[in-house]
PDB file of C-alpha atoms in Angstrom:
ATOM      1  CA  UNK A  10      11.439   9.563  56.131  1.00 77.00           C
ATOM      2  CA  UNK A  11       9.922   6.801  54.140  1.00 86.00           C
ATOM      3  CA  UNK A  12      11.375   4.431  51.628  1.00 87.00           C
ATOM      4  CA  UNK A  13       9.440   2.307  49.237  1.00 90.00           C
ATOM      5  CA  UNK A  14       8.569  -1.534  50.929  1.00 89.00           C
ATOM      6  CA  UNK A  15       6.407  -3.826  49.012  1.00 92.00           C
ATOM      7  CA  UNK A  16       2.870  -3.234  50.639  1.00 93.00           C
ATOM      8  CA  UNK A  17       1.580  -6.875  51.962  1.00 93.00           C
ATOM      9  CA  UNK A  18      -1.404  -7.131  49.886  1.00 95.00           C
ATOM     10  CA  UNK A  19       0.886  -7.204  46.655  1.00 96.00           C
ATOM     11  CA  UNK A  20       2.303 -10.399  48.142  1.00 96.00           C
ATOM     12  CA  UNK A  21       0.384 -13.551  47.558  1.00 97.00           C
ATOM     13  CA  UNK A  22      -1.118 -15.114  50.949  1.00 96.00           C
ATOM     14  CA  UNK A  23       1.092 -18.724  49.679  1.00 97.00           C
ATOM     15  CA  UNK A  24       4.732 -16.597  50.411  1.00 96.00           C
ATOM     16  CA  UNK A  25       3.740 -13.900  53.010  1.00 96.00           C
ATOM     17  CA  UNK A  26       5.210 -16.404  55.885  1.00 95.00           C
ATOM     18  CA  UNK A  27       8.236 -17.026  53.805  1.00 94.00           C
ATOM     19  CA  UNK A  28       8.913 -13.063  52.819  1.00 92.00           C
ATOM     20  CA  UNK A  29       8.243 -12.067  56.726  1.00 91.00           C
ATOM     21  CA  UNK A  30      10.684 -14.730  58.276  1.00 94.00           C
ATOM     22  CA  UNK A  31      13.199 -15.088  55.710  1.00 93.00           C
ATOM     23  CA  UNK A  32      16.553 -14.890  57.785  1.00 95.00           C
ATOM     24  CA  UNK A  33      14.949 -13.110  60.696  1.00 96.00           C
ATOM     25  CA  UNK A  34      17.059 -14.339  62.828  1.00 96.00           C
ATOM     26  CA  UNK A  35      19.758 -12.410  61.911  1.00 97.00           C
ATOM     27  CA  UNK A  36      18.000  -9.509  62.094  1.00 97.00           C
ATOM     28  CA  UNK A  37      16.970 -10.290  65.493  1.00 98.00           C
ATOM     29  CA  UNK A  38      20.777 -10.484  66.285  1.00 98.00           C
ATOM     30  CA  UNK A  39      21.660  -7.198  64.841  1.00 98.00           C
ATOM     31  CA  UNK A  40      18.594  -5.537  66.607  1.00 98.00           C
ATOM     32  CA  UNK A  41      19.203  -7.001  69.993  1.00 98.00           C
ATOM     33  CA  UNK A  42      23.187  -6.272  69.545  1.00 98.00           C
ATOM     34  CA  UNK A  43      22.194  -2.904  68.586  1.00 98.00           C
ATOM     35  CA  UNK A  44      19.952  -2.443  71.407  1.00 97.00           C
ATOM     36  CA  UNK A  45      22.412  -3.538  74.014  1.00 98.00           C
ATOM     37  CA  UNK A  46      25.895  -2.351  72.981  1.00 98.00           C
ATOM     38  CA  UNK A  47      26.374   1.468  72.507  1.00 98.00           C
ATOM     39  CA  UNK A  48      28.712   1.658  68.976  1.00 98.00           C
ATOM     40  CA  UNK A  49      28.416  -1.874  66.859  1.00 98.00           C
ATOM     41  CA  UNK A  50      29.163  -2.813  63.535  1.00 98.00           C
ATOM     42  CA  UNK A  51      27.905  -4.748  61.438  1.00 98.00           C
ATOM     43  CA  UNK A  52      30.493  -6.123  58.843  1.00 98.00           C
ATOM     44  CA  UNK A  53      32.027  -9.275  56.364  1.00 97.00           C
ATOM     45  CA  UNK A  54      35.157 -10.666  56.287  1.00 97.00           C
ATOM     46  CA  UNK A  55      37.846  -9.338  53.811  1.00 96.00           C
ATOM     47  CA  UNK A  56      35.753  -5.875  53.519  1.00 97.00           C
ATOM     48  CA  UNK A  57      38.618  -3.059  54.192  1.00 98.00           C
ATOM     49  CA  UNK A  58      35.838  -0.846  55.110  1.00 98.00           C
ATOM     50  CA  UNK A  59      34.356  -2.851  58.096  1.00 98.00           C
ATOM     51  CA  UNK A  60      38.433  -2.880  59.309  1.00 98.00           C
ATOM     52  CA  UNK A  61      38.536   1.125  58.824  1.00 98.00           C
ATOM     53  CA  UNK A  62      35.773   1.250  60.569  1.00 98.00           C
ATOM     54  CA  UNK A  63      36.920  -0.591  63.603  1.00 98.00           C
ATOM     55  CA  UNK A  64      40.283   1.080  63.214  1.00 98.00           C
ATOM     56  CA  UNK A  65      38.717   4.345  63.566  1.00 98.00           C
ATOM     57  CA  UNK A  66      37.080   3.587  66.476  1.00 98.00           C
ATOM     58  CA  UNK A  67      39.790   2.202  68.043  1.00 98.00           C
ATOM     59  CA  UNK A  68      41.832   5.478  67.450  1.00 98.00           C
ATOM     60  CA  UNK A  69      38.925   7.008  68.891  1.00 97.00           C
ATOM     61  CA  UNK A  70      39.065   5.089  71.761  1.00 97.00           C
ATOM     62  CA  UNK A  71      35.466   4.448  71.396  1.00 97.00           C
ATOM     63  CA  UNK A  72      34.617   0.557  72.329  1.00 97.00           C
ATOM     64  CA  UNK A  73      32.544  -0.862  70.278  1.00 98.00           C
ATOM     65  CA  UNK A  74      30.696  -4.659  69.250  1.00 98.00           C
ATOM     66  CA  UNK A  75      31.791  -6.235  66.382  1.00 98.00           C
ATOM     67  CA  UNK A  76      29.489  -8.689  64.739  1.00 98.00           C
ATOM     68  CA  UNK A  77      30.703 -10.406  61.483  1.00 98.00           C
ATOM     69  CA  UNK A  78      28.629 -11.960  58.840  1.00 97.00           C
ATOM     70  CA  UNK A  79      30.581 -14.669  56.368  1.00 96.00           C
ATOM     71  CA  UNK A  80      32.592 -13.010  53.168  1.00 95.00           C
ATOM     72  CA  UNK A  81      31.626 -11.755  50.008  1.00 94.00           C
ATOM     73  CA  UNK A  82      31.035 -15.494  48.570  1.00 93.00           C
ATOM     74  CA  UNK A  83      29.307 -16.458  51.819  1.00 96.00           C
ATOM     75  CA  UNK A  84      26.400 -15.804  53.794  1.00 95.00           C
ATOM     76  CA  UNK A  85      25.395 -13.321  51.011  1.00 94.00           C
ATOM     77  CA  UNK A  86      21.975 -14.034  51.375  1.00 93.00           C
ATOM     78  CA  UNK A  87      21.421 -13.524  54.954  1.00 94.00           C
ATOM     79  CA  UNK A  88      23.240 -10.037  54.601  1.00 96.00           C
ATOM     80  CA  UNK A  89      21.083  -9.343  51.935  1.00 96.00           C
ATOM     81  CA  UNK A  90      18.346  -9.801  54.943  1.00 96.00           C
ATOM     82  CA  UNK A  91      19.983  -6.866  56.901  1.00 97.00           C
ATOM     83  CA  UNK A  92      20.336  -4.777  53.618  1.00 96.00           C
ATOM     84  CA  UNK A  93      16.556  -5.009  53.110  1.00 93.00           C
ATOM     85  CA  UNK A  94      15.381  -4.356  56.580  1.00 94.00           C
ATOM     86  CA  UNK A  95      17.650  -1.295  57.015  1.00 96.00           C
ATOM     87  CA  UNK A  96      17.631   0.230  53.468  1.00 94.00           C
ATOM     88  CA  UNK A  97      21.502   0.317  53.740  1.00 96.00           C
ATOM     89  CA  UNK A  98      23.126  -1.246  50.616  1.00 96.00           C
ATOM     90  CA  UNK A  99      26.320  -1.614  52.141  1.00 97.00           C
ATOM     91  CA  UNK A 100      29.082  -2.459  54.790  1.00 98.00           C
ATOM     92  CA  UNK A 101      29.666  -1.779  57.583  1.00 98.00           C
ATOM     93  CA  UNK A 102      26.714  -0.673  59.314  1.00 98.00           C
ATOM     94  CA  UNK A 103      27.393   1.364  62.027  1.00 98.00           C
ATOM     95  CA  UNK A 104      24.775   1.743  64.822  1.00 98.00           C
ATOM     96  CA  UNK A 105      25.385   4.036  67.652  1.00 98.00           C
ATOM     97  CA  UNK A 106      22.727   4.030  70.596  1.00 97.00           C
ATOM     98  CA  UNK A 107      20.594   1.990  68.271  1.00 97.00           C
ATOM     99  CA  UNK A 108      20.264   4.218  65.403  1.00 97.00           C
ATOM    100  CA  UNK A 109      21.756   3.288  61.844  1.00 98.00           C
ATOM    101  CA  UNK A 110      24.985   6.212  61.192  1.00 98.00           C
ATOM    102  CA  UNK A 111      26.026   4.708  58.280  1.00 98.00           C
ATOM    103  CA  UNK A 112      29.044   2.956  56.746  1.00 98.00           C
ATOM    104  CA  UNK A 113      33.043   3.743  57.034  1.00 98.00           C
ATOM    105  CA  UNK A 114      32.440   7.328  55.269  1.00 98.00           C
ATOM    106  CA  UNK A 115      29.716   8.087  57.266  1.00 98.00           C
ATOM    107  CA  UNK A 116      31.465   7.230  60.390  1.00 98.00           C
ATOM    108  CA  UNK A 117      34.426   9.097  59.727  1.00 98.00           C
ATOM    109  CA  UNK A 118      32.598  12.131  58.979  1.00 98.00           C
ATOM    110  CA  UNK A 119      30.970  11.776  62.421  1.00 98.00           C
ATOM    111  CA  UNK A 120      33.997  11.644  64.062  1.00 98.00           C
ATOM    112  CA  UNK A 121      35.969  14.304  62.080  1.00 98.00           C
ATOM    113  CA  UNK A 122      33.155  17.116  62.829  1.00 98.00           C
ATOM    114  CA  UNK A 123      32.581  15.716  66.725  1.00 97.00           C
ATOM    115  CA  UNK A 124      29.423  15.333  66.028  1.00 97.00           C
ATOM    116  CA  UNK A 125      29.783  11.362  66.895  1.00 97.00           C
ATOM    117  CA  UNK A 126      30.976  12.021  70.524  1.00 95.00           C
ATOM    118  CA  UNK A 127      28.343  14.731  70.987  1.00 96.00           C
ATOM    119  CA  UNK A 128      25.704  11.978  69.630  1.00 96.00           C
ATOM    120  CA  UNK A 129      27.286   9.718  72.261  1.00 96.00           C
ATOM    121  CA  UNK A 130      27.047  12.445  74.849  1.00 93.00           C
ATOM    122  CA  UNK A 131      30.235  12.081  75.412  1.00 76.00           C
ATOM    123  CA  UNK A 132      31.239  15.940  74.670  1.00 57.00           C
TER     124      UNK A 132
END
């Protein structure tokens, strides 16, 4: 699959720097945490999704990492970072053995058909 990204020579050479570190670090985060932790998500405070999320996990008895990234009024921008590196408008983001599931919906789904576990090799 491949998704439209700005090719670097339509960038001017003055912002390149600025375009390839803007908020990396919390990218970095997310792909280390992602790396390291089987199930993690990726959420915001006050989103009911990111707590459905969790919640189904927890009633899955799946552990998981939690990593939370300001509210909707804050921090907007450095989500906005994760948005543009994964393609995913919205959270949560779920990653399960470092690959990018999806949101709440998504996650559910996953769950409902067993197709999560047997992802996990757990089934």
């Amino acid at each position: 699959m491949s998704r439209p990204v700005l090719e670097e020579a339509r960038i001017h050479p003055a912002i390149r720097e600025r375009v390839a570190t803007a908020h990396a670090d919390i990218v970095h985060n997310v792909q280390a945490a992602a790396s390291s932790n089987t199930i993690l998500v990726v959420g915001m405070v006050g989103n009911p999704f990111c707590r459905r999320a969790r919640r189904l996990l927890g009633d899955a008895q799946l552990p998981h990492q939690y990593l939370e990234f300001g509210s909707y009024l804050s921090q907007w921008r450095r989500r906005n970072a994760l948005k543009m590196w994964t393609g995913w408008a919205t959270f949560p983001m779920v990653f399960a053995k470092g690959v990018l599931i999806g949101g709440c919906d998504d996650l559910k789904r996953l769950l409902d058909s067993g197709e999560f576990k047997r992802f996990l090799g757990e089934v």
